[in-house]
Amino acid sequence: MTSELKTLMDQAADRPATFAPDTAALVAAGQHRTRVRRVKVVAATAATAVTAIIAVLLMGPLGNARTAPQPATTATQPTMVTDLCAKSDDFFRTANDDAWRRQVVGNWTDKVVEVTDPDGAMTVRRSPDGSQYAYCVAGVPMMGKPLGGFGATLINVGIVTRPYQIQRYWSMACGDVPVDRDNRTTWCRGVRYSYAGRVPEGVTRIAFSGLGQHADATIKDGYWAHRVYTDNILKGNTDPIFITMYDGAGKQVFKERY
């Protein structure tokens, strides 16, 4: 240990007393290190930028795929329930016959003419063998229960005899404005009238007026149907519904208040 210490002391004594650094060499070396460092920093920055751009390009579509809004689901209207059917030439015997009504709804799939609205539909159906016709009114349920159909047979005068009677139904209704039919606080106070009948010989147009409305019934294959709405049943006292029929020449051949 003593010999090693002596050796180290001798080496220290042999070194020059002063140290004179080469200033030019130090400056040149420092500038070189600075240039190398700058190149490395620029290269690292560029690499980081490229990496970020690639990440944006890759993550952008992926992010869009994850956050893209899904198509809005459209609310479906509840299935209409057929509330009442009556044979076109025998209303009184068939209107309240539930078994017959179920047979018509299930098997008489040939709809000669039909008019629909948010409250339901009025349909003229034909039997499978084509020999019989039925009027059926259908309602859209409110709180799970159909709004119902209440029928009446209107025996007309003039050119319209009993075989061509006009069928009328009425039921509570909400109108054409969308409503939440499952909400128990929703209450519909309107009335929807449904009309249908055979088209009398020579008649080409059947017009409705009243309750602030003017429209023609839908005619097809010898039958016609139409529906009228009012938000207040009492309005019919001051503005009643009139059905007017015209022939091919535009001449009025029938008009009655309903």
Coordinates of N, CA and C in Angstrom, one line a residue, residues 124-229:
V124 N -112.9 -1.4 -47.5 CA -113.9 -2.3 -48.1 C -113.2 -3.5 -48.6
R125 N -113.6 -4.7 -48.0 CA -113.0 -5.9 -48.3 C -113.9 -6.8 -49.1
R126 N -113.2 -7.7 -49.9 CA -114.0 -8.6 -50.8 C -113.7 -10.0 -50.3
S127 N -114.7 -10.9 -50.3 CA -114.5 -12.3 -49.9 C -113.6 -13.0 -50.9
P128 N -113.0 -14.1 -50.4 CA -112.1 -14.9 -51.3 C -112.8 -15.3 -52.6
D129 N -114.1 -15.6 -52.6 CA -114.7 -16.1 -53.8 C -115.3 -14.9 -54.6
G130 N -115.1 -13.7 -54.1 CA -115.5 -12.5 -54.8 C -117.0 -12.2 -54.8
S131 N -117.8 -12.9 -54.0 CA -119.2 -12.7 -54.0 C -119.8 -11.8 -53.0
Q132 N -119.0 -11.5 -52.0 CA -119.5 -10.6 -50.9 C -118.5 -9.5 -50.6
Y133 N -119.0 -8.5 -50.0 CA -118.2 -7.3 -49.6 C -118.5 -6.9 -48.1
A134 N -117.5 -6.4 -47.5 CA -117.7 -5.9 -46.1 C -117.0 -4.6 -45.9
Y135 N -117.6 -3.8 -45.0 CA -117.0 -2.5 -44.6 C -116.3 -2.8 -43.2
C136 N -115.1 -2.4 -43.1 CA -114.4 -2.6 -41.8 C -113.7 -1.3 -41.4
V137 N -113.9 -0.9 -40.2 CA -113.2 0.3 -39.6 C -112.2 -0.2 -38.6
A138 N -111.0 0.3 -38.7 CA -109.9 -0.1 -37.8 C -109.3 1.1 -37.1
G139 N -109.0 0.9 -35.8 CA -108.5 2.0 -35.0 C -107.1 1.8 -34.5
V140 N -106.3 2.8 -34.3 CA -105.0 2.7 -33.8 C -105.1 2.8 -32.3
P141 N -104.5 1.9 -31.5 CA -104.7 1.8 -30.1 C -104.2 3.1 -29.3
M142 N -104.8 3.4 -28.3 CA -104.4 4.4 -27.3 C -104.2 3.8 -26.0
M143 N -103.0 3.8 -25.4 CA -102.6 3.2 -24.2 C -103.0 1.7 -24.2
G144 N -102.8 1.1 -25.4 CA -103.0 -0.4 -25.5 C -104.4 -0.8 -25.9
K145 N -105.3 0.2 -26.0 CA -106.7 -0.1 -26.3 C -107.1 0.6 -27.6
P146 N -107.7 -0.1 -28.5 CA -108.1 0.6 -29.7 C -109.2 1.6 -29.4
L147 N -109.2 2.7 -30.2 CA -110.1 3.8 -30.0 C -111.5 3.4 -30.3
G148 N -111.7 2.2 -31.0 CA -113.0 1.7 -31.2 C -113.7 2.2 -32.4
G149 N -114.8 1.5 -32.8 CA -115.6 2.0 -33.9 C -117.1 1.7 -33.6
F150 N -117.8 2.8 -33.8 CA -119.3 2.7 -33.5 C -120.0 2.9 -34.8
G151 N -120.8 2.0 -35.2 CA -121.4 2.0 -36.6 C -122.8 2.5 -36.6
A152 N -123.2 2.9 -37.8 CA -124.6 3.3 -38.0 C -124.9 3.1 -39.5
T153 N -126.1 2.6 -39.8 CA -126.5 2.5 -41.2 C -127.3 3.6 -41.6
L154 N -127.0 4.3 -42.7 CA -127.7 5.4 -43.1 C -128.5 5.1 -44.4
I155 N -129.8 4.9 -44.3 CA -130.6 4.6 -45.4 C -130.9 5.9 -46.2
N156 N -130.4 6.0 -47.4 CA -130.5 7.2 -48.1 C -131.8 7.3 -49.0
V157 N -132.0 8.4 -49.5 CA -133.2 8.7 -50.3 C -132.8 9.0 -51.8
G158 N -133.7 9.2 -52.6 CA -133.4 9.5 -54.0 C -132.9 8.3 -54.8
I159 N -131.8 8.6 -55.5 CA -131.2 7.5 -56.3 C -130.5 6.4 -55.5
V160 N -130.2 6.7 -54.3 CA -129.5 5.7 -53.5 C -130.6 4.9 -52.7
T161 N -130.8 3.7 -53.0 CA -131.7 2.8 -52.3 C -131.0 1.9 -51.3
R162 N -131.7 1.1 -50.6 CA -131.1 0.3 -49.6 C -129.8 -0.5 -50.0
P163 N -129.8 -1.2 -51.1 CA -128.6 -1.9 -51.5 C -127.4 -1.0 -51.6
Y164 N -127.6 0.3 -51.7 CA -126.5 1.2 -51.9 C -126.4 2.1 -50.7
Q165 N -126.7 1.6 -49.5 CA -126.7 2.4 -48.3 C -125.3 2.9 -48.0
I166 N -125.3 4.0 -47.3 CA -124.0 4.6 -46.9 C -123.7 4.1 -45.4
Q167 N -122.5 3.6 -45.3 CA -122.1 3.1 -44.0 C -121.4 4.2 -43.2
R168 N -121.7 4.5 -42.0 CA -120.9 5.5 -41.2 C -120.5 4.9 -39.9
Y169 N -119.3 5.2 -39.5 CA -118.7 4.8 -38.2 C -118.1 6.1 -37.6
W170 N -118.1 6.1 -36.3 CA -117.4 7.2 -35.6 C -116.6 6.6 -34.4
S171 N -115.5 7.3 -34.1 CA -114.7 6.8 -32.9 C -113.9 8.0 -32.4
M172 N -113.5 7.9 -31.2 CA -112.6 9.0 -30.6 C -111.3 9.0 -31.4
A173 N -110.7 10.1 -31.5 CA -109.5 10.2 -32.4 C -108.6 11.3 -31.9
C174 N -107.3 11.3 -32.3 CA -106.3 12.2 -31.9 C -106.0 13.3 -33.0
G175 N -106.4 12.9 -34.2 CA -106.1 13.9 -35.3 C -104.8 13.5 -36.0
D176 N -104.3 14.4 -36.9 CA -103.1 14.2 -37.7 C -101.9 14.6 -37.0
V177 N -101.9 15.3 -35.9 CA -100.7 15.7 -35.1 C -100.2 14.6 -34.3
P178 N -98.9 14.2 -34.5 CA -98.4 13.0 -33.8 C -98.5 13.2 -32.3
V179 N -98.9 12.2 -31.6 CA -99.1 12.2 -30.1 C -98.4 10.9 -29.6
D180 N -98.1 10.9 -28.3 CA -97.5 9.8 -27.6 C -98.7 8.9 -27.1
R181 N -99.1 7.9 -27.9 CA -100.3 7.1 -27.6 C -100.1 6.2 -26.4
D182 N -98.8 6.0 -25.9 CA -98.6 5.2 -24.7 C -98.6 6.0 -23.4
N183 N -98.6 7.4 -23.6 CA -98.5 8.2 -22.4 C -99.9 8.3 -21.8
R184 N -100.0 8.0 -20.5 CA -101.3 7.9 -19.9 C -101.9 9.3 -19.7
T185 N -101.1 10.3 -19.8 CA -101.6 11.7 -19.7 C -102.2 12.3 -21.0
T186 N -101.9 11.5 -22.1 CA -102.4 12.0 -23.4 C -103.9 11.6 -23.5
W187 N -104.7 12.6 -23.8 CA -106.1 12.4 -23.9 C -106.6 12.9 -25.3
C188 N -107.2 12.1 -26.1 CA -107.7 12.5 -27.4 C -109.2 12.8 -27.3
R189 N -109.6 14.0 -27.7 CA -111.0 14.5 -27.5 C -111.6 14.7 -28.9
G190 N -110.9 14.4 -30.0 CA -111.5 14.5 -31.3 C -112.3 13.4 -31.7
V191 N -112.9 13.5 -32.9 CA -113.8 12.4 -33.4 C -113.4 12.2 -34.9
R192 N -113.3 10.9 -35.3 CA -113.0 10.6 -36.7 C -114.2 9.8 -37.2
Y193 N -114.8 10.4 -38.3 CA -116.0 9.7 -38.9 C -115.5 9.0 -40.1
S194 N -116.0 7.7 -40.3 CA -115.6 6.9 -41.4 C -116.9 6.6 -42.2
Y195 N -116.7 6.8 -43.6 CA -117.9 6.6 -44.5 C -117.4 5.6 -45.6
A196 N -118.4 4.8 -46.0 CA -118.1 3.9 -47.2 C -119.4 3.5 -47.8
G197 N -119.4 3.1 -49.0 CA -120.6 2.6 -49.7 C -120.4 2.1 -51.1
R198 N -121.4 1.6 -51.7 CA -121.3 1.3 -53.1 C -121.5 2.5 -54.0
V199 N -120.8 2.6 -55.1 CA -121.0 3.7 -56.0 C -122.2 3.5 -56.8
P200 N -123.2 4.4 -56.7 CA -124.5 4.3 -57.4 C -124.2 4.4 -58.9
E201 N -125.0 3.8 -59.7 CA -124.8 3.8 -61.2 C -124.8 5.2 -61.7
G202 N -123.9 5.5 -62.5 CA -123.8 6.8 -63.1 C -123.0 7.8 -62.3
V203 N -122.7 7.5 -61.1 CA -121.9 8.5 -60.2 C -120.4 8.3 -60.5
T204 N -119.8 9.4 -60.7 CA -118.3 9.4 -60.9 C -117.5 10.2 -59.9
R205 N -118.2 11.0 -59.1 CA -117.5 11.8 -58.0 C -118.4 11.9 -56.8
I206 N -117.8 11.7 -55.6 CA -118.5 11.8 -54.4 C -117.7 12.8 -53.5
A207 N -118.3 14.0 -53.2 CA -117.6 15.0 -52.5 C -118.2 15.2 -51.1
F208 N -117.2 15.6 -50.2 CA -117.6 15.8 -48.8 C -117.3 17.3 -48.5
S209 N -118.2 17.9 -47.7 CA -118.0 19.2 -47.2 C -118.5 19.3 -45.8
G210 N -118.0 20.3 -45.1 CA -118.4 20.4 -43.7 C -117.2 20.3 -42.7
L211 N -117.4 20.8 -41.5 CA -116.3 20.8 -40.5 C -115.1 21.5 -41.0
G212 N -115.3 22.5 -41.9 CA -114.2 23.3 -42.4 C -113.4 22.5 -43.5
Q213 N -113.9 21.5 -44.0 CA -113.1 20.6 -45.0 C -113.9 20.4 -46.3
H214 N -113.1 20.2 -47.3 CA -113.7 19.9 -48.6 C -112.8 18.9 -49.3
A215 N -113.3 17.7 -49.6 CA -112.5 16.7 -50.2 C -113.4 15.6 -50.9
D216 N -112.8 14.9 -51.8 CA -113.5 13.9 -52.5 C -113.2 12.5 -51.9
A217 N -114.2 11.6 -51.9 CA -114.0 10.3 -51.5 C -113.1 9.5 -52.5
T218 N -112.5 8.4 -52.0 CA -111.7 7.6 -52.8 C -112.6 6.5 -53.4
I219 N -112.6 6.4 -54.7 CA -113.5 5.5 -55.5 C -112.7 4.4 -56.2
K220 N -113.1 3.1 -56.1 CA -112.4 2.1 -56.8 C -113.3 0.9 -56.9
D221 N -113.3 0.3 -58.1 CA -114.0 -1.0 -58.3 C -115.5 -1.0 -57.7
G222 N -116.2 0.1 -57.9 CA -117.6 0.2 -57.6 C -117.9 0.5 -56.1
Y223 N -116.8 0.8 -55.3 CA -117.0 1.1 -53.9 C -116.2 2.4 -53.6
W224 N -116.6 3.1 -52.5 CA -115.9 4.3 -52.2 C -115.8 4.4 -50.6
A225 N -114.8 5.2 -50.2 CA -114.5 5.3 -48.7 C -113.9 6.7 -48.5
H226 N -114.2 7.2 -47.3 CA -113.7 8.5 -46.9 C -113.7 8.6 -45.4
R227 N -112.8 9.5 -44.8 CA -112.8 9.7 -43.4 C -112.7 11.2 -43.1
V228 N -113.4 11.7 -42.1 CA -113.4 13.1 -41.8 C -113.1 13.2 -40.3
Y229 N -112.3 14.3 -39.9 CA -111.9 14.5 -38.5 C -112.4 15.8 -38.0

